[in-house]
Coordinates of C-alpha atoms in Angstrom, one line a residue:
Chain B
X28 CA -9.5 20.3 6.5
X29 CA -6.5 20.3 4.1
X30 CA -8.2 18.9 1.0
X31 CA -6.0 17.9 -1.8
X32 CA -7.0 16.5 -5.2
X33 CA -5.2 13.5 -6.6
X34 CA -3.4 14.3 -9.8
X35 CA -6.0 12.4 -11.9
X36 CA -8.9 14.2 -10.1
X37 CA -10.5 10.9 -9.0
X38 CA -9.6 11.1 -5.3
X39 CA -9.5 13.7 -2.5
X40 CA -7.2 13.4 0.5
X41 CA -8.2 15.4 3.5
X42 CA -7.9 15.5 7.3
X43 CA -11.0 14.8 9.5
X44 CA -11.4 15.1 13.3
X45 CA -14.5 13.0 13.4
X46 CA -13.1 10.5 15.9
X47 CA -11.7 13.2 18.1
X48 CA -8.3 12.9 16.5
X49 CA -6.9 14.2 13.2
X50 CA -6.7 11.4 10.7
X51 CA -6.1 11.4 7.0
X52 CA -8.8 10.1 4.7
X53 CA -8.7 9.4 1.0
X54 CA -12.1 9.8 -0.7
X55 CA -12.7 8.1 -4.1
X56 CA -14.9 10.6 -5.9
X57 CA -15.8 8.2 -8.7
X58 CA -16.9 5.4 -6.4
X59 CA -18.1 7.4 -3.4
X60 CA -15.9 5.3 -1.0
X61 CA -13.4 6.5 1.4
X62 CA -10.6 5.0 3.6
X63 CA -8.5 6.1 6.5
X64 CA -5.0 6.0 5.2
X65 CA -3.2 7.4 8.3
X66 CA -4.3 7.0 11.9
X67 CA -1.2 7.0 14.0
X68 CA -1.1 8.3 17.5
X69 CA -1.1 12.1 17.6
X70 CA -1.2 14.2 14.5
X71 CA -2.0 12.9 11.0
X72 CA -2.2 16.0 8.8
X73 CA -1.3 18.0 5.7
X74 CA -1.5 15.3 3.0
X75 CA 0.2 16.2 -0.4
X76 CA 0.0 13.9 -3.4
X77 CA 3.0 12.7 -5.3
X78 CA 2.8 13.6 -9.0
X79 CA 2.1 9.9 -9.9
X80 CA -0.7 9.7 -7.3
X81 CA 0.8 6.7 -5.7
X82 CA 2.2 8.4 -2.6
X83 CA 1.2 11.0 0.0
X84 CA 3.6 13.1 1.9
X85 CA 2.0 13.6 5.3
X86 CA 2.8 15.1 8.7
X87 CA 2.8 12.6 11.7
X88 CA 3.8 13.2 15.3
X89 CA 3.9 9.5 16.2
X90 CA 7.7 9.6 16.8
X91 CA 7.6 12.8 18.8
X92 CA 7.4 16.3 17.2
X93 CA 5.6 16.8 13.9
X94 CA 7.7 15.3 11.1
X95 CA 7.2 14.6 7.4
X96 CA 6.7 11.0 6.2
X97 CA 5.8 9.4 2.8
X98 CA 3.0 6.8 2.8
X99 CA 1.2 4.9 0.1
X100 CA -1.9 6.7 -1.0
X101 CA -3.8 3.5 -0.3
X102 CA -2.4 3.5 3.2
X103 CA 0.6 2.0 4.9
X104 CA 4.4 1.6 4.4
X105 CA 5.3 4.9 6.0
X106 CA 8.9 6.2 5.5
X107 CA 10.2 9.1 7.5
X108 CA 11.5 12.0 5.4
X109 CA 12.4 14.9 7.6
X110 CA 14.4 14.3 10.7
X111 CA 14.5 17.2 13.1
X112 CA 13.6 18.1 16.7
X113 CA 11.3 20.8 15.3
X114 CA 7.9 21.1 13.8
X115 CA 8.0 20.1 10.1
X116 CA 4.8 20.2 8.1
X117 CA 2.9 21.3 5.0
X118 CA 4.8 19.2 2.4
X119 CA 4.4 19.9 -1.3
X120 CA 5.8 17.6 -4.0
X121 CA 7.8 19.1 -6.9
X122 CA 6.2 18.3 -10.3
X123 CA 9.0 15.8 -11.0
X124 CA 8.4 14.1 -7.6
X125 CA 12.0 14.4 -6.6
X126 CA 11.8 17.2 -4.0
X127 CA 9.4 18.4 -1.4
X128 CA 9.0 21.9 0.0
X129 CA 7.9 22.1 3.6
X130 CA 7.5 24.4 6.6
X131 CA 9.8 24.0 9.6
X132 CA 10.6 26.0 12.7
X133 CA 14.0 24.5 13.1
X134 CA 15.6 27.9 12.7
X135 CA 13.5 29.4 15.5
X136 CA 10.7 30.7 13.3
X137 CA 8.6 28.9 10.6
X138 CA 10.5 29.0 7.3
X139 CA 10.3 27.1 4.1
X140 CA 12.8 24.4 3.3
X141 CA 13.4 22.0 0.4
X142 CA 14.4 18.3 0.8
X143 CA 15.2 15.5 -1.7
X144 CA 12.5 12.8 -1.5
X145 CA 15.1 10.0 -1.9
X146 CA 16.6 11.0 1.4
X147 CA 19.9 12.3 0.0
X148 CA 21.2 15.7 1.2
X149 CA 20.1 18.0 4.0
X150 CA 17.1 20.2 4.1
X151 CA 17.9 23.5 2.4
X152 CA 16.3 26.7 3.7
X153 CA 14.7 28.8 1.0
X154 CA 13.1 31.7 2.8
X155 CA 15.0 34.3 4.8
X156 CA 12.7 37.3 4.6
X157 CA 10.6 37.8 7.8
X158 CA 9.9 35.6 10.7
X159 CA 6.9 33.7 9.4
X160 CA 6.8 32.0 6.0
X161 CA 4.5 29.0 5.6
X162 CA 2.3 27.0 3.3
X163 CA 4.7 26.4 0.3
X164 CA 3.1 25.1 -2.9
X165 CA 5.2 24.2 -5.9
X166 CA 4.1 25.7 -9.2
X167 CA 3.6 23.4 -12.2
X168 CA 7.0 24.5 -13.7
X169 CA 8.8 23.4 -10.6
X170 CA 10.7 26.7 -10.5
X171 CA 8.5 28.9 -8.5
X172 CA 6.5 28.3 -5.3
X173 CA 3.8 30.3 -3.6
X174 CA 3.7 30.7 0.1
X175 CA 2.2 32.7 2.9
X176 CA 4.3 35.4 4.6
X177 CA 3.5 37.4 7.7
X178 CA 4.7 40.9 8.3
X179 CA 3.4 43.1 11.1
X180 CA 0.7 40.6 11.9
X181 CA -0.6 40.7 8.3
X182 CA -0.6 37.5 6.3
X183 CA -0.2 37.8 2.5
X184 CA 0.6 35.6 -0.5
X185 CA 4.0 35.7 -2.1
X186 CA 5.9 33.7 -4.7
X187 CA 9.6 32.9 -4.8
X188 CA 11.9 31.6 -7.5
X189 CA 13.8 28.6 -6.2
X190 CA 16.7 29.1 -8.6
X191 CA 17.6 32.7 -8.0
X192 CA 15.5 33.5 -4.9
X193 CA 13.5 36.3 -6.6
X194 CA 10.5 37.1 -4.4
X195 CA 7.2 38.5 -5.7
X196 CA 4.8 40.0 -3.2
X197 CA 1.4 39.2 -4.7
X198 CA -1.2 40.2 -2.2
X199 CA -1.5 42.7 0.6
X200 CA -4.4 41.3 2.6
X201 CA -4.9 41.1 6.3
X202 CA -5.4 37.4 6.5
X203 CA -4.6 35.7 3.2
X204 CA -3.9 32.0 3.4
X205 CA -3.9 28.6 1.7
X206 CA -2.4 29.4 -1.7
X207 CA -3.2 26.7 -4.4
X208 CA -2.0 26.9 -8.0
X209 CA -4.3 26.5 -10.9
X210 CA -3.6 23.4 -13.0
X211 CA -1.8 25.4 -15.7
X212 CA 0.3 27.1 -13.0
X213 CA -0.7 30.6 -14.2
X214 CA -2.9 31.6 -11.3
X215 CA -3.0 31.2 -7.5
X216 CA -6.3 30.6 -5.7
X217 CA -6.3 31.7 -2.0
X218 CA -8.5 32.3 0.9
X219 CA -8.8 35.9 2.1
X220 CA -11.1 38.2 4.0
X221 CA -13.4 40.9 2.6
X222 CA -15.1 43.2 5.1
X223 CA -14.5 40.7 7.9
X224 CA -15.9 37.8 6.0
X225 CA -14.1 34.9 4.5
X226 CA -13.8 35.1 0.7
X227 CA -12.0 33.4 -2.2
X228 CA -9.7 35.2 -4.6
X229 CA -7.3 34.3 -7.4
X230 CA -4.3 36.2 -8.6
X231 CA -2.1 35.7 -11.7
X232 CA 1.4 34.7 -10.7
X233 CA 2.9 37.9 -12.1
X234 CA 0.6 39.7 -9.7
X235 CA -1.0 41.7 -12.5
X236 CA -4.5 40.4 -12.3
X237 CA -6.6 39.7 -9.3
X238 CA -10.2 38.6 -9.1
X239 CA -12.7 37.5 -6.5
X240 CA -14.6 34.3 -6.6
X241 CA -18.1 34.1 -5.3
X242 CA -18.7 31.7 -2.4
X243 CA -21.3 31.3 0.3
X244 CA -18.9 30.2 2.9
X245 CA -18.3 32.4 5.9
X246 CA -14.9 31.4 7.1
X247 CA -12.7 29.7 4.5
X248 CA -10.0 27.6 6.1
X249 CA -8.4 26.0 3.0
X250 CA -8.9 25.6 -0.7
X251 CA -7.8 23.2 -3.4
X252 CA -8.0 23.8 -7.1
X253 CA -9.1 20.6 -9.0
X254 CA -6.9 19.3 -11.7
X255 CA -9.4 20.0 -14.5
X256 CA -9.8 23.8 -13.8
X257 CA -13.5 23.5 -13.5
X258 CA -14.0 22.6 -9.9
X259 CA -12.5 23.4 -6.5
X260 CA -13.0 22.3 -2.9
X261 CA -13.2 24.7 0.0
X262 CA -13.2 23.9 3.6
X263 CA -15.3 26.3 5.6
X264 CA -16.5 26.6 9.2
Chain L
X1253 CA 16.9 -72.6 -71.5
X1254 CA 17.7 -76.0 -70.2
X1255 CA 14.8 -77.5 -72.2
X1256 CA 16.0 -75.7 -75.4
X1257 CA 19.4 -77.2 -75.0
X1258 CA 18.0 -80.7 -74.4
X1259 CA 15.7 -80.3 -77.4
X1260 CA 18.7 -79.3 -79.6
X1261 CA 20.6 -82.3 -78.3
X1262 CA 17.6 -84.6 -79.3
X1263 CA 17.5 -82.9 -82.7
X1264 CA 21.3 -83.4 -83.1
X1265 CA 21.1 -87.0 -82.0
X1266 CA 18.2 -87.5 -84.3
X1267 CA 20.2 -85.9 -87.1
X1268 CA 23.1 -88.1 -86.2
X1269 CA 21.0 -91.2 -86.4
X1270 CA 19.6 -90.0 -89.7
X1271 CA 23.1 -89.5 -90.9
X1272 CA 24.0 -92.9 -89.4
X1273 CA 21.1 -94.5 -91.3
X1274 CA 22.4 -92.9 -94.4
X1275 CA 25.8 -94.4 -93.7
X1276 CA 24.4 -97.8 -94.1
X1277 CA 24.0 -98.8 -90.5
X1278 CA 21.5 -101.6 -89.9
X1279 CA 17.9 -100.9 -89.3
X1280 CA 18.0 -102.7 -86.0
X1281 CA 20.9 -100.7 -84.8
X1282 CA 19.0 -97.5 -85.7
X1283 CA 15.9 -98.7 -83.9
X1284 CA 18.0 -99.6 -80.9
X1285 CA 19.8 -96.3 -81.0
X1286 CA 16.5 -94.5 -81.4
X1287 CA 15.0 -96.4 -78.5
X1288 CA 18.1 -95.5 -76.5
X1289 CA 17.9 -91.9 -77.5
X1290 CA 14.2 -91.8 -76.6
X1291 CA 15.0 -93.5 -73.3
X1292 CA 17.7 -91.0 -72.7
X1293 CA 15.3 -88.1 -73.6
X1294 CA 12.6 -89.5 -71.3
X1295 CA 15.1 -89.9 -68.5
X1296 CA 16.4 -86.4 -69.1
X1297 CA 12.8 -85.1 -69.0
X1298 CA 12.2 -87.0 -65.8
X1299 CA 15.3 -85.7 -64.3
X1300 CA 14.4 -82.2 -65.3
X1301 CA 10.9 -82.6 -63.9
X1302 CA 12.5 -83.8 -60.6
X1303 CA 14.8 -80.8 -60.7
X1304 CA 11.8 -78.5 -61.3
X1305 CA 10.0 -80.1 -58.4
X1306 CA 13.0 -79.8 -56.2
X1307 CA 13.3 -76.1 -57.1
X1308 CA 9.6 -75.5 -56.4
X1309 CA 9.9 -77.3 -53.0
X1310 CA 12.9 -75.2 -52.1
X1311 CA 11.1 -72.0 -53.1
X1312 CA 8.1 -73.0 -51.0
X1313 CA 10.4 -73.8 -48.1
X1314 CA 12.1 -70.4 -48.5
X1315 CA 8.8 -68.6 -48.6
X1316 CA 7.7 -70.5 -45.5
X1317 CA 10.9 -69.5 -43.7
X1318 CA 10.3 -65.8 -44.7
X1319 CA 6.7 -66.0 -43.5
X1320 CA 7.8 -67.4 -40.2
X1321 CA 10.5 -64.7 -39.9
X1322 CA 7.9 -62.0 -40.5
X1323 CA 5.6 -63.6 -38.0
X1324 CA 8.4 -63.7 -35.4
X1325 CA 9.3 -60.1 -36.0
X1326 CA 5.6 -59.1 -35.7
X1327 CA 5.4 -60.9 -32.4
X1328 CA 8.6 -59.2 -31.2
X1329 CA 7.1 -55.8 -32.2
X1330 CA 3.9 -56.5 -30.4
X1331 CA 5.8 -57.6 -27.3
X1332 CA 7.8 -54.4 -27.4
X1333 CA 4.7 -52.3 -27.7
X1334 CA 3.1 -54.1 -24.9
X1335 CA 6.1 -53.5 -22.7
X1336 CA 6.1 -49.8 -23.6
X1337 CA 2.4 -49.5 -22.8
X1338 CA 2.9 -51.2 -19.5
X1339 CA 5.8 -48.9 -18.7
X1340 CA 3.6 -45.9 -19.6
X1341 CA 0.8 -47.1 -17.4
X1342 CA 3.2 -47.8 -14.6
X1343 CA 4.6 -44.2 -14.9
X1344 CA 1.0 -42.8 -14.9
X1345 CA 0.2 -44.8 -11.8
X1346 CA 3.3 -43.5 -10.1
X1347 CA 2.6 -39.9 -11.0
X1348 CA -1.0 -40.2 -9.8
X1349 CA 0.1 -41.8 -6.6
X1350 CA 2.5 -39.0 -6.0
X1351 CA -0.2 -36.5 -6.7
X1352 CA -2.5 -38.2 -4.2
X1353 CA 0.3 -38.4 -1.7
X1354 CA 1.1 -34.7 -2.1
X1355 CA -2.6 -33.8 -1.8
X1356 CA -2.8 -35.7 1.4
X1357 CA 0.2 -34.0 2.7
X1358 CA -1.4 -30.7 1.9
X1359 CA -4.6 -31.5 3.5
X1360 CA -2.7 -32.8 6.5
X1361 CA -0.8 -29.5 6.7
X1362 CA -4.0 -27.4 6.3
X1363 CA -5.7 -29.5 9.0
X1364 CA -2.7 -28.9 11.3
X1365 CA -2.7 -25.2 10.5
X1366 CA -6.4 -24.9 11.1
X1367 CA -6.0 -26.8 14.4
X1368 CA -3.2 -24.5 15.4
X1369 CA -5.3 -21.4 14.5
X1370 CA -8.2 -22.7 16.5
X1371 CA -5.9 -23.4 19.4
X1372 CA -4.4 -19.9 19.1
X1373 CA -8.0 -18.4 19.1
X1374 CA -8.9 -20.5 22.1
X1375 CA -5.7 -19.3 23.8
X1376 CA -6.4 -15.7 22.9
X1377 CA -10.0 -15.9 24.0
X1378 CA -8.9 -17.3 27.3
X1379 CA -6.3 -14.6 27.7
X1380 CA -8.8 -12.0 26.9
X1381 CA -11.2 -13.5 29.4
X1382 CA -8.5 -13.5 32.1
X1383 CA -7.6 -10.0 31.3
X1384 CA -11.2 -8.9 31.5
X1385 CA -11.6 -10.6 34.8
X1386 CA -8.4 -9.0 36.0
X1387 CA -9.6 -5.6 34.9
X1388 CA -13.0 -6.1 36.5
X1389 CA -11.3 -7.1 39.7
X1390 CA -9.0 -4.0 39.5
X1391 CA -12.0 -1.8 38.9
X1392 CA -13.9 -3.3 41.8
X1393 CA -11.0 -2.7 44.1
X1394 CA -10.6 0.8 42.7
X1395 CA -14.3 1.5 43.4
X1396 CA -14.1 0.2 46.9
X1397 CA -11.1 2.4 47.5
X1398 CA -12.7 5.5 46.1
X1399 CA -15.9 6.6 47.7
X1400 CA -16.3 9.5 45.3
X1401 CA -16.3 7.4 42.3
X1402 CA -19.6 8.0 40.4
X1403 CA -19.7 4.3 39.5
X1404 CA -19.0 5.1 35.9
X1405 CA -15.4 3.9 35.8
X1406 CA -13.0 6.2 34.1
X1407 CA -15.4 9.1 34.1
X1408 CA -15.3 12.1 36.5
X1409 CA -17.8 14.7 37.7
X1410 CA -17.1 18.4 38.2
X1411 CA -18.0 17.8 41.9
X1412 CA -15.5 15.0 42.2
X1413 CA -12.7 17.2 40.8
X1414 CA -13.7 20.2 43.0
X1415 CA -13.6 18.0 46.1
X1416 CA -10.2 16.5 45.2
X1417 CA -8.6 19.9 44.4
X1418 CA -10.3 23.1 43.2
X1419 CA -7.3 23.6 41.0
X1420 CA -8.5 20.7 38.9
X1421 CA -11.3 22.9 37.5
X1422 CA -8.5 24.9 35.8
X1423 CA -8.1 22.9 32.7
X1424 CA -6.6 25.3 30.2
X1425 CA -2.9 26.3 29.7
X1426 CA -2.5 29.4 27.6
X1427 CA 0.3 30.2 25.2
X1428 CA 1.8 33.2 23.4
X1429 CA 1.5 33.5 19.6
X1430 CA 3.5 30.8 17.8
X1431 CA 4.9 29.6 21.2
X1432 CA 4.6 26.4 23.1
X1433 CA 6.5 27.0 26.3
X1434 CA 4.4 26.5 29.5
X1435 CA 4.4 29.6 31.6
X1436 CA 5.5 29.2 35.3
X1437 CA 2.0 30.2 36.5
X1438 CA 0.6 26.9 35.2
X1439 CA 2.9 24.6 37.1
X1440 CA 0.6 24.2 40.2
X1441 CA -2.3 23.4 37.9
X1442 CA -0.4 20.7 36.0
X1443 CA 0.9 19.3 39.2
X1444 CA -2.7 19.0 40.6
X1445 CA -3.8 17.1 37.5
X1446 CA -0.8 14.8 37.7
X1447 CA -1.6 13.9 41.3
X1448 CA -5.3 13.3 40.5
X1449 CA -4.4 11.1 37.5
X1450 CA -1.9 9.1 39.5
X1451 CA -4.5 8.5 42.2
X1452 CA -7.1 7.5 39.6
X1453 CA -5.5 5.1 37.2
X1454 CA -8.7 4.3 35.3
X1455 CA -9.2 7.9 34.3
X1456 CA -7.8 8.6 30.8
X1457 CA -7.5 12.2 29.5
X1458 CA -6.9 14.0 26.3
X1459 CA -4.6 16.9 26.1
X1460 CA -6.0 19.0 23.3
X1461 CA -3.7 21.6 21.6
X1462 CA -5.4 24.6 20.1
X1463 CA -4.2 27.7 18.2
X1464 CA -5.6 31.1 17.2
X1465 CA -6.6 31.0 13.6
X1466 CA -4.0 33.3 12.2
X1467 CA -1.6 31.8 9.8
X1468 CA -1.4 28.4 8.1
X1469 CA -4.0 25.9 9.3
X1470 CA -1.6 23.0 8.7
X1471 CA 1.2 24.7 10.6
X1472 CA -1.3 25.4 13.4
X1473 CA -2.0 21.7 13.6
X1474 CA 1.7 21.1 14.2
X1475 CA 1.8 24.0 16.7
X1476 CA -1.3 22.6 18.5
X1477 CA 0.4 19.2 18.7
X1478 CA 3.5 20.8 20.2
X1479 CA 1.4 22.5 22.8
X1480 CA -0.4 19.3 23.7
X1481 CA 2.9 17.4 23.7
X1482 CA 4.6 19.7 26.2
X1483 CA 1.7 19.5 28.6
X1484 CA 1.6 15.7 28.2
X1485 CA 5.4 15.5 28.8
X1486 CA 5.0 17.6 31.9
X1487 CA 2.3 15.2 33.3
X1488 CA 4.5 12.2 32.4
X1489 CA 7.5 13.8 34.1
X1490 CA 5.4 14.1 37.2
X1491 CA 4.8 10.3 37.2
X1492 CA 1.5 9.9 35.3
X1493 CA 1.5 6.7 33.3
X1494 CA 1.6 7.2 29.5
X1495 CA -1.5 5.2 28.8
X1496 CA -3.6 7.7 30.7
X1497 CA -2.7 10.7 28.5
X1498 CA -3.2 11.2 24.8
X1499 CA -2.0 14.3 23.2
X1500 CA -4.0 15.5 20.2
X1501 CA -4.1 18.7 18.1
X1502 CA -7.1 20.5 16.8
X1503 CA -5.0 23.3 15.3
X1504 CA -7.2 26.4 14.8
X1505 CA -10.2 24.2 13.9
X1506 CA -12.0 24.4 17.2
X1507 CA -11.9 28.0 18.4
X1508 CA -13.9 29.0 21.5
X1509 CA -13.7 32.7 20.7
X1510 CA -14.4 34.0 17.2
X1511 CA -13.3 37.7 17.2
X1512 CA -10.5 38.9 15.1
X1513 CA -8.7 40.6 18.0
X1514 CA -6.0 39.7 20.5
X1515 CA -8.5 38.9 23.2
X1516 CA -10.1 36.2 21.2
X1517 CA -6.9 34.9 19.7
X1518 CA -5.4 34.6 23.2
X1519 CA -8.3 32.5 24.4
X1520 CA -7.8 30.1 21.5
X1521 CA -4.0 29.7 22.0
X1522 CA -4.3 26.9 24.6
X1523 CA -4.0 23.3 25.6
X1524 CA -7.0 21.8 27.3
X1525 CA -6.8 18.9 29.8
X1526 CA -10.0 17.1 28.9
X1527 CA -11.5 14.6 31.3
X1528 CA -14.3 12.2 30.3
X1529 CA -16.9 14.1 32.1
X1530 CA -20.0 12.5 33.7
X1531 CA -22.6 15.3 33.7
X1532 CA -25.4 14.8 36.3

């Protein structure tokens, strides 16, 4: 699960349970080789590439509670980034590599926070609307982020401006999840449900255009848009 | 030049004698004078010859001295070059000897390191062997103590669990949406598992956290980990050694119910206490 393309499109980071435990793998598409880059006790999940492709922000529970760490994308040298007694996960690097967005339930419900990667400053809460806001993804301009919000048991995709807090409600699905920006930052790909079946759809970030994407998968768990527009990865069950 | 002077003198003397003859001097006197003059000229010539020879001898001696000086300098130069060459060779020998000594030191160090490494390997192998023996002994004791043990150490059967305590067949703790607090009704079940694990130290379990599949898959991994962690902490608090329990999250990735309704979701929001089961 949680596939993420490296910025240069040659590698794919993802989580696999194949040894009964969630571990993070990096698969080199060009060579066909792969490597476990994170296999600490407990959770190793939610990899996110740094813009230069050298680092991965990941979620580990090795020190108790799920927290965000930065590791080398080749494995090793982990550095703890978030420091709370809550669940922190789903990191997303800003395009300049200086911040991450992540989900934390430190306020009693899952909300989206922003943190400086250099460890300076405290985590800053960005979402206040509703009791369930998750899966933040930075847009290419670094000003907007897409996320999943829940209201009345329905999950939908929204986007928020970091600077002025403007929110755009983009979809109104029952179970929309896993937003992923197109490489040019103009569209958001996401997993949804159509007539009880898993489906893929994309929507322009101003919400004006929405289109379905054909897939054979039944239950789409996550999706990642490749850096060259032409290919994507979906994880299905 | 000298010769010219002498010649002029002869001519003058001759002239004088001619003048003398004209001034009515006797023939004999003239002859005597002439003879004397000739004798003088001869002597003068001989003296000059001697002087020339002397000069030539001196010149030769001087050249000889210069030649000897040049030879001496040449010899000195060769000696100097020889000394320099010797010094260079000596330096080369010294550098080479140092290099050889350094290499020997290195080899010696490598040999020592290799020996230390082998010794460490031997030591570790021996420690491993001892540990294995100790474990085997422990397992043997454990088996002797426990009649129900199905001989596969660390594994359990459903029958064994039922006999020990029927509550042990209850292996799922259920949670509310986005919650990880253990409800009071599960306390007796967790206590039963804790007692069994303490009594069976070779049995190692997973506590597997699961979620319903609504919401973010990644957030659900964190939620599932939290559910597994709280159950693990409860077991540890009841005295189960940490090495017997591993908490792991499957998030919403391994549902046992697939409907999009509260009944299915509720069945998926759980932590499982998973024994290594021996199925017979």
